[in-house]
Short mmCIF file of C-alpha atoms in Angstrom, two decimals:
data_model
loop_
_atom_site.label_atom_id
_atom_site.label_comp_id
_atom_site.label_asym_id
_atom_site.label_seq_id
_atom_site.Cartn_x
_atom_site.Cartn_y
_atom_site.Cartn_z
CA MET A 229 -3.15 19.34 46.10
CA ALA A 230 -0.64 17.58 43.86
CA LYS A 231 -1.45 17.34 40.18
CA THR A 232 -2.40 13.90 38.91
CA HIS A 233 -0.47 12.75 35.89
CA THR A 234 -2.36 11.17 33.04
CA PHE A 235 -1.31 8.88 30.22
CA THR A 236 -2.32 9.92 26.71
CA CYS A 237 -2.14 8.10 23.39
CA ASN A 238 -0.25 10.06 20.73
CA ALA A 239 -2.20 8.34 17.95
CA CYS A 240 -5.83 8.90 18.97
CA GLY A 241 -5.69 11.17 22.05
CA ALA A 242 -7.36 8.72 24.45
CA SER A 243 -6.48 9.25 28.13
CA SER A 244 -6.11 6.75 30.96
CA THR A 245 -4.87 6.74 34.55
CA LYS A 246 -2.13 4.14 34.03
CA TRP A 247 0.44 3.28 31.39
CA SER A 248 0.14 0.32 29.07
CA GLY A 249 2.06 -0.86 26.04
CA ARG A 250 -0.99 -0.88 23.75
CA CYS A 251 -3.77 1.70 23.48
CA GLU A 252 -7.18 0.16 24.22
CA SER A 253 -8.98 2.69 22.00
CA CYS A 254 -7.06 2.52 18.71
CA GLY A 255 -4.85 -0.55 19.24
CA GLU A 256 -1.58 1.32 18.55
CA TRP A 257 1.57 -0.01 20.27
CA ASN A 258 4.07 2.14 22.23
CA SER A 259 2.04 5.32 21.67
CA ILE A 260 1.12 6.14 25.29
CA ILE A 261 3.12 8.80 27.11
CA GLU A 262 2.86 10.34 30.56
CA GLU A 263 1.66 13.93 30.68
CA ALA A 264 0.84 16.49 33.32
CA PRO A 265 -2.55 18.16 32.83
CA LEU A 266 -2.90 21.90 32.48
CA SER A 267 -3.45 23.77 35.71
CA ALA A 268 -6.94 25.21 36.05
CA GLY A 269 -5.60 28.42 37.59
CA PRO A 270 -7.57 31.12 39.41
CA ALA A 271 -10.96 32.17 38.11
CA LYS A 272 -10.75 35.22 35.86
CA LYS A 273 -13.29 37.34 34.09
CA SER A 274 -14.56 35.96 30.82
CA LEU A 275 -13.08 37.17 27.56
CA GLY A 276 -16.36 38.41 26.16
CA GLY A 277 -17.34 40.79 28.94
CA LYS A 278 -18.95 40.44 32.36
CA ARG A 279 -19.20 36.96 33.80
CA GLY A 280 -22.61 35.33 33.42
CA ARG A 281 -24.11 38.14 31.36
CA ALA A 282 -26.38 37.13 28.48
CA LEU A 283 -26.15 39.16 25.28
CA ASN A 284 -29.00 39.34 22.78
CA LEU A 285 -28.33 39.53 19.09
CA THR A 286 -30.51 42.64 18.91
CA ASP A 287 -28.17 44.38 21.38
CA LEU A 288 -25.19 44.22 19.01
CA SER A 289 -24.13 47.69 18.01
CA SER A 290 -23.10 48.52 14.48
CA ASP A 291 -19.42 48.74 15.39
CA GLU A 292 -19.52 45.12 16.64
CA VAL A 293 -20.60 43.74 13.28
CA PRO A 294 -17.55 42.14 11.66
CA PRO A 295 -16.17 43.67 8.47
CA PRO A 296 -16.72 41.85 5.17
CA ARG A 297 -14.57 39.01 3.92
CA THR A 298 -11.17 39.71 2.43
CA HIS A 299 -10.52 38.27 -1.03
CA SER A 300 -7.02 36.95 -1.57
CA GLY A 301 -7.06 37.21 -5.35
CA MET A 302 -6.59 33.41 -5.53
CA ASP A 303 -10.05 32.42 -6.74
CA GLU A 304 -9.65 28.74 -5.89
CA LEU A 305 -8.63 29.53 -2.30
CA ASP A 306 -11.45 32.05 -1.89
CA ARG A 307 -13.92 29.47 -3.20
CA VAL A 308 -12.87 26.88 -0.61
CA LEU A 309 -12.99 29.46 2.21
CA GLY A 310 -16.59 30.25 1.25
CA GLY A 311 -15.97 33.56 -0.55
CA GLY A 312 -12.89 34.93 1.19
CA LEU A 313 -11.17 35.20 4.58
CA VAL A 314 -13.51 35.90 7.49
CA PRO A 315 -12.07 38.19 10.18
CA SER A 316 -11.30 36.56 13.56
CA SER A 317 -11.48 33.09 12.02
CA ALA A 318 -9.29 30.08 12.78
CA ILE A 319 -8.40 27.79 9.88
CA LEU A 320 -6.64 24.41 10.04
CA VAL A 321 -4.86 23.13 6.90
CA GLY A 322 -3.69 19.51 6.82
CA GLY A 323 -1.89 17.43 4.22
CA ASP A 324 0.79 14.83 3.56
CA PRO A 325 4.46 15.79 3.95
CA GLY A 326 5.84 17.49 0.86
CA ILE A 327 2.43 17.93 -0.77
CA GLY A 328 2.84 21.73 -0.90
CA LYS A 329 1.17 23.13 2.24
CA SER A 330 3.94 25.64 2.97
CA THR A 331 4.08 26.70 -0.69
CA LEU A 332 0.32 27.25 -0.78
CA LEU A 333 0.25 29.28 2.43
CA LEU A 334 3.28 31.38 1.52
CA GLN A 335 1.55 32.28 -1.75
CA ALA A 336 -1.67 32.95 0.17
CA ALA A 337 0.19 35.15 2.69
CA ALA A 338 1.66 37.21 -0.16
CA SER A 339 -1.75 37.54 -1.83
CA PHE A 340 -3.50 38.68 1.36
CA ALA A 341 -0.66 41.08 2.18
CA ARG A 342 -0.91 42.67 -1.26
CA LYS A 343 -4.63 43.14 -0.62
CA GLY A 344 -3.82 45.26 2.42
CA LEU A 345 -3.86 42.76 5.29
CA LYS A 346 -0.98 42.98 7.74
CA THR A 347 0.36 39.41 7.60
CA ILE A 348 2.89 37.48 9.69
CA TYR A 349 4.21 34.08 8.60
CA VAL A 350 5.59 32.09 11.56
CA SER A 351 7.64 29.03 10.65
CA GLY A 352 8.59 26.50 13.29
CA GLU A 353 10.07 24.00 10.84
CA GLU A 354 12.42 26.05 8.66
CA ALA A 355 15.02 28.75 9.15
CA SER A 356 14.33 32.23 7.85
CA ALA A 357 16.88 31.76 5.05
CA GLN A 358 15.04 28.64 3.85
CA VAL A 359 11.71 30.47 3.76
CA ARG A 360 13.32 33.31 1.79
CA MET A 361 14.71 30.77 -0.68
CA ARG A 362 11.19 29.49 -1.28
CA ALA A 363 9.88 33.04 -1.61
CA ASP A 364 12.55 33.80 -4.23
CA ARG A 365 11.62 30.68 -6.19
CA LEU A 366 7.95 31.67 -6.10
CA GLY A 367 8.69 35.26 -7.10
CA LEU A 368 7.45 36.68 -3.79
CA ARG A 369 10.56 38.52 -2.60
CA ASP A 370 8.80 41.91 -2.74
CA ALA A 371 5.67 40.71 -0.91
CA PRO A 372 4.98 42.78 2.26
CA VAL A 373 4.91 39.75 4.57
CA GLN A 374 6.58 39.73 7.98
CA LEU A 375 8.56 36.57 8.71
CA ALA A 376 9.30 34.94 12.05
CA THR A 377 10.95 31.63 12.92
CA GLU A 378 10.00 30.56 16.44
CA THR A 379 8.46 27.60 18.28
CA ASN A 380 7.94 29.07 21.77
CA LEU A 381 4.24 29.84 22.00
CA ARG A 382 4.71 32.55 24.63
CA ASP A 383 7.15 34.46 22.41
CA ILE A 384 4.84 34.09 19.40
CA LEU A 385 1.82 35.45 21.29
CA THR A 386 3.91 38.35 22.61
CA THR A 387 5.00 39.20 19.07
CA LEU A 388 1.43 39.01 17.79
CA GLU A 389 0.29 41.22 20.68
CA THR A 390 2.92 43.82 19.76
CA GLU A 391 2.61 43.74 15.96
CA LYS A 392 -1.21 43.36 15.90
CA PRO A 393 -1.42 41.64 12.49
CA GLN A 394 -4.69 40.89 10.75
CA LEU A 395 -3.54 37.46 9.61
CA ALA A 396 -1.06 35.05 11.19
CA ILE A 397 0.05 31.77 9.60
CA ILE A 398 1.54 29.16 11.94
CA ASP A 399 3.60 26.47 10.19
CA SER A 400 3.09 24.09 11.89
CA ILE A 401 1.00 23.58 15.02
CA GLN A 402 2.88 20.35 15.88
CA THR A 403 6.15 22.28 16.33
CA MET A 404 4.72 24.80 18.81
CA TRP A 405 5.36 24.27 22.50
CA ALA A 406 3.92 25.96 25.57
CA ASP A 407 6.27 26.25 28.54
CA ASN A 408 3.42 25.68 31.02
CA VAL A 409 2.74 22.16 29.69
CA GLU A 410 5.00 19.41 31.00
CA SER A 411 5.37 17.33 27.84
CA ALA A 412 7.44 17.23 24.68
CA PRO A 413 6.63 19.34 21.62
CA GLY A 414 4.29 17.54 19.27
CA SER A 415 2.54 15.61 22.03
CA VAL A 416 -1.24 15.61 22.38
CA SER A 417 -1.22 18.04 25.31
CA GLN A 418 1.14 20.48 23.59
CA VAL A 419 -0.83 20.49 20.33
CA ARG A 420 -4.11 20.94 22.18
CA ALA A 421 -2.77 23.76 24.35
CA ALA A 422 -1.14 25.60 21.44
CA ALA A 423 -4.24 25.36 19.25
CA HIS A 424 -6.45 26.58 22.10
CA GLU A 425 -4.22 29.56 22.91
CA LEU A 426 -3.87 30.65 19.28
CA THR A 427 -7.58 30.25 18.52
CA THR A 428 -8.58 32.16 21.66
CA PHE A 429 -6.09 34.91 20.89
CA ALA A 430 -7.45 35.23 17.35
CA LYS A 431 -11.04 35.55 18.54
CA ARG A 432 -10.13 38.05 21.25
CA ARG A 433 -7.89 40.29 19.10
CA GLY A 434 -9.89 40.18 15.85
CA MET A 435 -7.05 38.42 14.04
CA SER A 436 -7.39 35.54 11.59
CA VAL A 437 -5.06 32.60 12.11
CA ILE A 438 -4.17 29.73 9.78
CA LEU A 439 -2.66 26.64 11.42
CA VAL A 440 -0.77 24.01 9.43
CA GLY A 441 -1.27 20.45 10.70
CA HIS A 442 0.59 17.24 9.93
CA VAL A 443 -1.39 14.13 9.06
CA THR A 444 -1.07 10.53 10.20
CA LYS A 445 -0.61 7.50 7.94
CA ASP A 446 -4.43 7.23 7.79
CA GLY A 447 -4.69 10.73 6.35
CA GLN A 448 -6.16 12.32 9.50
CA ILE A 449 -4.68 15.42 11.13
CA ALA A 450 -2.22 14.32 13.82
CA GLY A 451 -3.07 15.09 17.42
CA PRO A 452 -6.39 15.16 19.24
CA ARG A 453 -9.55 15.52 17.15
CA VAL A 454 -10.61 18.32 19.48
CA ILE A 455 -8.43 20.66 17.37
CA GLU A 456 -10.86 20.30 14.48
CA HIS A 457 -13.69 21.31 16.81
CA MET A 458 -11.80 24.39 18.06
CA VAL A 459 -11.26 25.93 14.64
CA ASP A 460 -13.85 27.36 12.25
CA THR A 461 -12.60 25.75 9.05
CA VAL A 462 -10.72 22.53 8.32
CA LEU A 463 -9.05 22.17 4.93
CA TYR A 464 -7.21 19.16 3.52
CA PHE A 465 -4.58 19.59 0.82
CA GLU A 466 -4.61 16.41 -1.23
CA GLY A 467 -2.84 15.02 -4.27
CA GLU A 468 -0.91 12.11 -5.69
CA ARG A 469 2.87 12.47 -5.90
CA GLY A 470 2.78 11.09 -9.42
CA HIS A 471 0.41 13.83 -10.58
CA GLN A 472 0.87 17.57 -10.67
CA PHE A 473 -2.70 18.21 -9.52
CA ARG A 474 -3.39 19.36 -5.97
CA ILE A 475 -6.87 19.60 -4.46
CA LEU A 476 -7.73 21.82 -1.49
CA ARG A 477 -10.87 20.37 0.08
CA ALA A 478 -13.02 21.87 2.84
CA VAL A 479 -14.26 19.21 5.25
CA LYS A 480 -15.62 21.72 7.76
CA ASN A 481 -16.54 25.36 7.25
CA ARG A 482 -18.67 27.50 9.52
CA PHE A 483 -18.74 30.29 6.95
CA GLY A 484 -19.36 28.40 3.71
CA PRO A 485 -20.19 25.07 2.09
CA ALA A 486 -18.30 21.97 3.16
CA ASP A 487 -16.88 19.56 0.56
CA GLU A 488 -15.98 22.52 -1.66
CA ILE A 489 -12.76 22.01 -3.59
CA GLY A 490 -10.13 24.20 -5.17
CA VAL A 491 -7.86 22.73 -7.82
CA PHE A 492 -4.21 23.72 -8.24
CA GLU A 493 -1.39 22.53 -10.46
CA MET A 494 2.13 22.20 -9.06
CA THR A 495 4.70 23.86 -11.31
CA GLY A 496 8.32 24.92 -10.95
CA ALA A 497 7.16 28.40 -9.99
CA GLY A 498 4.73 27.23 -7.33
CA LEU A 499 1.02 26.43 -7.39
CA SER A 500 -1.08 27.76 -10.24
CA GLU A 501 -4.87 27.81 -10.16
CA VAL A 502 -6.96 25.55 -12.38
CA THR A 503 -10.13 27.39 -13.32
CA ASN A 504 -11.60 24.50 -15.35
CA PRO A 505 -10.74 21.28 -13.50
CA SER A 506 -13.02 19.14 -15.69
CA ALA A 507 -10.99 19.91 -18.80
CA LEU A 508 -7.77 19.24 -16.86
CA PHE A 509 -8.88 15.85 -15.51
CA LEU A 510 -10.03 14.79 -18.98
CA SER A 511 -7.04 16.23 -20.88
CA GLU A 512 -5.10 12.94 -20.90
CA ARG A 513 -8.06 10.89 -22.07
CA ASP A 514 -7.27 9.17 -25.37
CA LYS A 515 -9.64 7.46 -27.77
CA PRO A 516 -12.46 5.30 -26.29
CA ALA A 517 -11.23 2.20 -24.52
CA PRO A 518 -13.00 -0.62 -22.66
CA GLY A 519 -13.35 0.19 -18.97
CA SER A 520 -13.17 3.97 -19.44
CA VAL A 521 -16.23 6.03 -18.42
CA VAL A 522 -16.65 9.78 -17.82
CA PHE A 523 -18.49 10.58 -14.59
CA ALA A 524 -20.29 13.90 -14.10
CA GLY A 525 -19.85 14.65 -10.39
CA ILE A 526 -20.42 17.51 -7.97
CA GLU A 527 -17.72 18.70 -5.57
CA GLY A 528 -19.28 21.19 -3.18
CA THR A 529 -21.05 23.65 -5.46
CA ARG A 530 -18.95 22.94 -8.56
CA PRO A 531 -19.63 20.29 -11.23
CA VAL A 532 -16.49 18.31 -12.07
CA LEU A 533 -16.11 15.72 -14.81
CA CYS A 534 -13.53 12.99 -14.33
CA GLU A 535 -12.64 9.63 -15.83
CA LEU A 536 -13.25 6.30 -14.11
CA GLN A 537 -11.05 3.43 -15.27
CA ALA A 538 -11.75 -0.25 -14.64
CA LEU A 539 -9.84 -3.41 -15.46
CA VAL A 540 -11.30 -6.90 -15.13
CA ALA A 541 -8.96 -9.85 -15.68
CA PRO A 542 -8.93 -13.55 -14.78
CA SER A 543 -7.41 -14.14 -11.38
CA PRO A 544 -4.47 -16.56 -11.07
CA HIS A 545 -5.19 -16.96 -7.34
CA SER A 546 -7.92 -18.79 -5.50
CA GLN A 547 -9.26 -15.52 -4.08
CA ALA A 548 -9.86 -12.72 -6.58
CA ARG A 549 -8.35 -9.33 -5.85
CA ARG A 550 -10.25 -6.05 -5.50
CA ALA A 551 -8.10 -2.89 -5.74
CA VAL A 552 -9.52 0.64 -5.62
CA VAL A 553 -7.84 4.05 -5.94
CA GLY A 554 -9.91 7.17 -5.35
CA TRP A 555 -13.18 5.50 -4.33
CA ASP A 556 -14.67 3.52 -1.44
CA SER A 557 -13.72 -0.18 -1.60
CA GLY A 558 -16.82 -1.12 0.40
CA ARG A 559 -19.06 0.52 -2.17
CA LEU A 560 -17.27 -1.34 -4.96
CA ALA A 561 -18.08 -4.62 -3.25
CA MET A 562 -21.73 -3.55 -3.05
CA ILE A 563 -21.87 -2.74 -6.79
CA LEU A 564 -20.36 -6.12 -7.66
CA ALA A 565 -22.92 -7.89 -5.43
CA VAL A 566 -25.84 -6.01 -7.03
CA LEU A 567 -24.60 -6.82 -10.54
CA GLU A 568 -24.45 -10.51 -9.67
CA ALA A 569 -27.69 -10.73 -7.67
CA ARG A 570 -29.95 -8.49 -9.80
CA CYS A 571 -28.42 -8.79 -13.27
CA GLY A 572 -26.90 -12.26 -13.16
CA ILE A 573 -23.43 -10.99 -14.08
CA PRO A 574 -20.81 -12.75 -11.89
CA PHE A 575 -17.33 -11.49 -11.17
CA THR A 576 -16.22 -14.67 -9.40
CA GLY A 577 -12.67 -15.62 -10.31
CA LEU A 578 -11.97 -12.18 -11.82
CA ASP A 579 -9.59 -9.56 -10.48
CA VAL A 580 -11.20 -6.11 -10.41
CA TYR A 581 -9.19 -2.88 -10.46
CA LEU A 582 -10.84 0.55 -10.28
CA ASN A 583 -9.07 3.91 -10.57
CA VAL A 584 -10.18 7.53 -10.59
CA ALA A 585 -7.89 9.22 -13.11
CA GLY A 586 -5.97 12.37 -12.26
CA GLY A 587 -5.66 11.77 -8.51
CA MET A 588 -9.27 12.72 -7.76
CA ARG A 589 -11.11 11.21 -4.79
CA ILE A 590 -14.85 10.65 -5.20
CA THR A 591 -17.17 10.22 -2.22
CA GLU A 592 -20.68 10.85 -3.57
CA PRO A 593 -22.99 7.87 -4.32
CA ALA A 594 -23.86 9.38 -7.71
CA ALA A 595 -20.79 7.58 -9.09
CA ASP A 596 -22.42 4.15 -8.66
CA LEU A 597 -23.77 3.91 -12.20
CA ALA A 598 -20.51 5.15 -13.74
CA VAL A 599 -18.58 2.51 -11.77
CA ALA A 600 -21.00 -0.21 -12.88
CA ALA A 601 -20.66 0.96 -16.51
CA ALA A 602 -16.85 0.90 -16.27
CA LEU A 603 -16.87 -2.61 -14.75
CA LEU A 604 -19.24 -3.98 -17.40
CA SER A 605 -17.32 -2.25 -20.18
CA ALA A 606 -14.07 -3.83 -18.99
CA ARG A 607 -15.66 -7.25 -18.46
CA GLU A 608 -17.36 -7.33 -21.88
CA ASP A 609 -14.42 -5.61 -23.61
CA THR A 610 -16.82 -3.05 -25.07
CA ALA A 611 -16.06 0.68 -25.08
CA LEU A 612 -18.78 3.19 -24.29
CA PRO A 613 -19.20 6.23 -26.59
CA ALA A 614 -16.51 8.81 -25.89
CA ASP A 615 -19.02 11.69 -25.91
CA THR A 616 -21.27 10.28 -23.16
CA VAL A 617 -21.26 11.00 -19.42
CA VAL A 618 -22.77 8.67 -16.82
CA PHE A 619 -24.12 9.28 -13.31
CA GLY A 620 -26.69 7.81 -10.94
CA GLU A 621 -27.07 6.03 -7.61
CA ILE A 622 -27.72 2.29 -7.44
CA SER A 623 -29.90 0.84 -4.69
CA LEU A 624 -29.59 -2.71 -3.38
CA SER A 625 -32.74 -3.65 -5.30
CA GLY A 626 -31.05 -2.70 -8.55
CA ALA A 627 -33.14 0.42 -9.05
CA LEU A 628 -31.49 3.66 -10.16
CA ARG A 629 -32.16 6.65 -7.94
CA PRO A 630 -31.96 10.25 -9.19
CA VAL A 631 -29.20 12.43 -7.75
CA GLY A 632 -29.00 16.11 -6.87
CA GLN A 633 -27.97 18.95 -9.17
CA THR A 634 -28.66 16.94 -12.33
CA GLU A 635 -29.00 20.11 -14.40
CA ASN A 636 -25.57 21.40 -13.34
CA ARG A 637 -23.96 18.09 -14.25
CA LEU A 638 -25.53 18.13 -17.70
CA LYS A 639 -24.64 21.77 -18.33
CA GLU A 640 -20.99 21.10 -17.48
CA ALA A 641 -20.96 18.12 -19.84
CA ALA A 642 -22.50 20.15 -22.65
CA LYS A 643 -19.98 22.95 -22.07
CA LEU A 644 -17.09 20.52 -22.52
CA GLY A 645 -18.43 19.15 -25.80
CA PHE A 646 -20.23 15.99 -24.69
CA SER A 647 -23.35 15.10 -26.67
CA GLY A 648 -24.92 12.29 -24.62
CA ALA A 649 -25.68 11.32 -21.04
CA ILE A 650 -26.95 8.23 -19.22
CA ALA A 651 -28.90 9.11 -16.09
CA PRO A 652 -31.61 7.64 -13.82
CA SER A 653 -35.26 8.24 -14.61
CA GLY A 654 -36.94 10.96 -12.59
CA GLY A 655 -34.15 13.51 -12.49
CA LYS A 656 -34.66 17.07 -13.72
CA THR A 657 -33.06 17.45 -17.13
CA SER A 658 -34.33 20.85 -18.23
CA GLY A 659 -31.63 23.12 -19.64
CA ALA A 660 -29.46 20.17 -20.65
CA GLY A 661 -28.08 22.12 -23.60
CA GLY A 662 -29.22 19.74 -26.35
CA LEU A 663 -27.72 16.58 -24.84
CA ASN A 664 -29.15 13.23 -25.89
CA ILE A 665 -30.20 11.83 -22.49
CA GLN A 666 -30.89 8.14 -21.99
CA LYS A 667 -32.98 7.64 -18.84
CA MET A 668 -32.71 4.26 -17.14
CA PRO A 669 -35.21 3.02 -14.52
CA ASP A 670 -33.00 0.25 -13.11
CA LEU A 671 -29.69 -1.52 -13.53
CA THR A 672 -31.19 -4.41 -15.54
CA ALA A 673 -32.54 -2.02 -18.16
CA PHE A 674 -29.16 -0.25 -18.29
CA VAL A 675 -27.31 -3.53 -18.92
CA GLY A 676 -29.77 -4.62 -21.61
CA GLU A 677 -29.80 -1.25 -23.37
CA ILE A 678 -26.07 -0.53 -23.35
CA PHE A 679 -24.49 -3.98 -23.44
CA GLY A 680 -27.27 -6.04 -25.02
CA ALA A 681 -27.68 -8.47 -22.14
CA GLY A 682 -29.87 -8.76 -19.10
#
């Protein structure tokens, strides 16, 4: 029976039986290409043992229990991985072009190799001489890492089968191509097939594999989303080009907490770890200024203090502008609506700009009160005390809701020299380290207490 060709969107991975100029799923133009599906092939025995046989957890012998995690010696990387590298794991690392993914993974390969892991770094984007140039710049010439430059998936798997490494780094998955898939390298079918083969090989051979993935203009890993379901851990390497900070964030981790972050600083000699990110994000903070508020947040299991900056100015246009960097624009609109409806403070005819300093990206709702404080401070041209941190979630009724890990937030603030905090009523504040805590029941009380209006 002849194989039926399908048409797949390069942007979102949606499949259809006919070609069209515009994808019906994501709306992208000229992104649909014709592809031949993978052949099912003859039925073979399963990789795990006999076909159809159920295995109880109590039947696992002691030699089948995986060995402990391997620590790389890079504490920030180990933190994001959940405590180290898990054997037979598949990890996907995504990030913008030029953000430092290859630099990070070359340093990680050298660190793991020096810890005793047999490591192979496979580059499909650069020549071997270019990778050695980067290694020389990073001071890794003597690292016991094997280097390969290849894009043919069959040759790569044959090399891995022969060398039997404990860790393989593939840079990048979009450059790999399988000769049994009738489509161009980088297409949805090629990326899916390469990721599946490498992940299956890693599980079967007890080898860990790290895949580098490109991202789209929306910040998502290019290719089908099924890749993120195949792997055990998905990491995003983030950062602003204008800042030297780089953040490695776990968005999925089967072996540790998600939303954990590791902070690095880009230098001329590569990436250096930042053990105290709160002090780094607050290092450029000058004397108190209107619109500047310090937020005590939680990233994964780590408390991080960062500065929120707001600017409110009269708008010269008929429709006021709302610009946000590092936070959700929809949530900003909600905060502005609550301030107007519950506190009688309008922002009509005013441009509002909100920025998270240092290139951080905040997603937790505990930043609501800090954002409201920054907006009111900018609007009233009144600076908040420089030694005070703010956190709390705002409901649509104007009430302030307590947030999780209040004690850890306060301890981090006290450790960095802050003497005051503004938090919702009801949160646990024991062990605050002598901080002067102002507890607010709702947004109206906060406005009246801090800004003298309500």
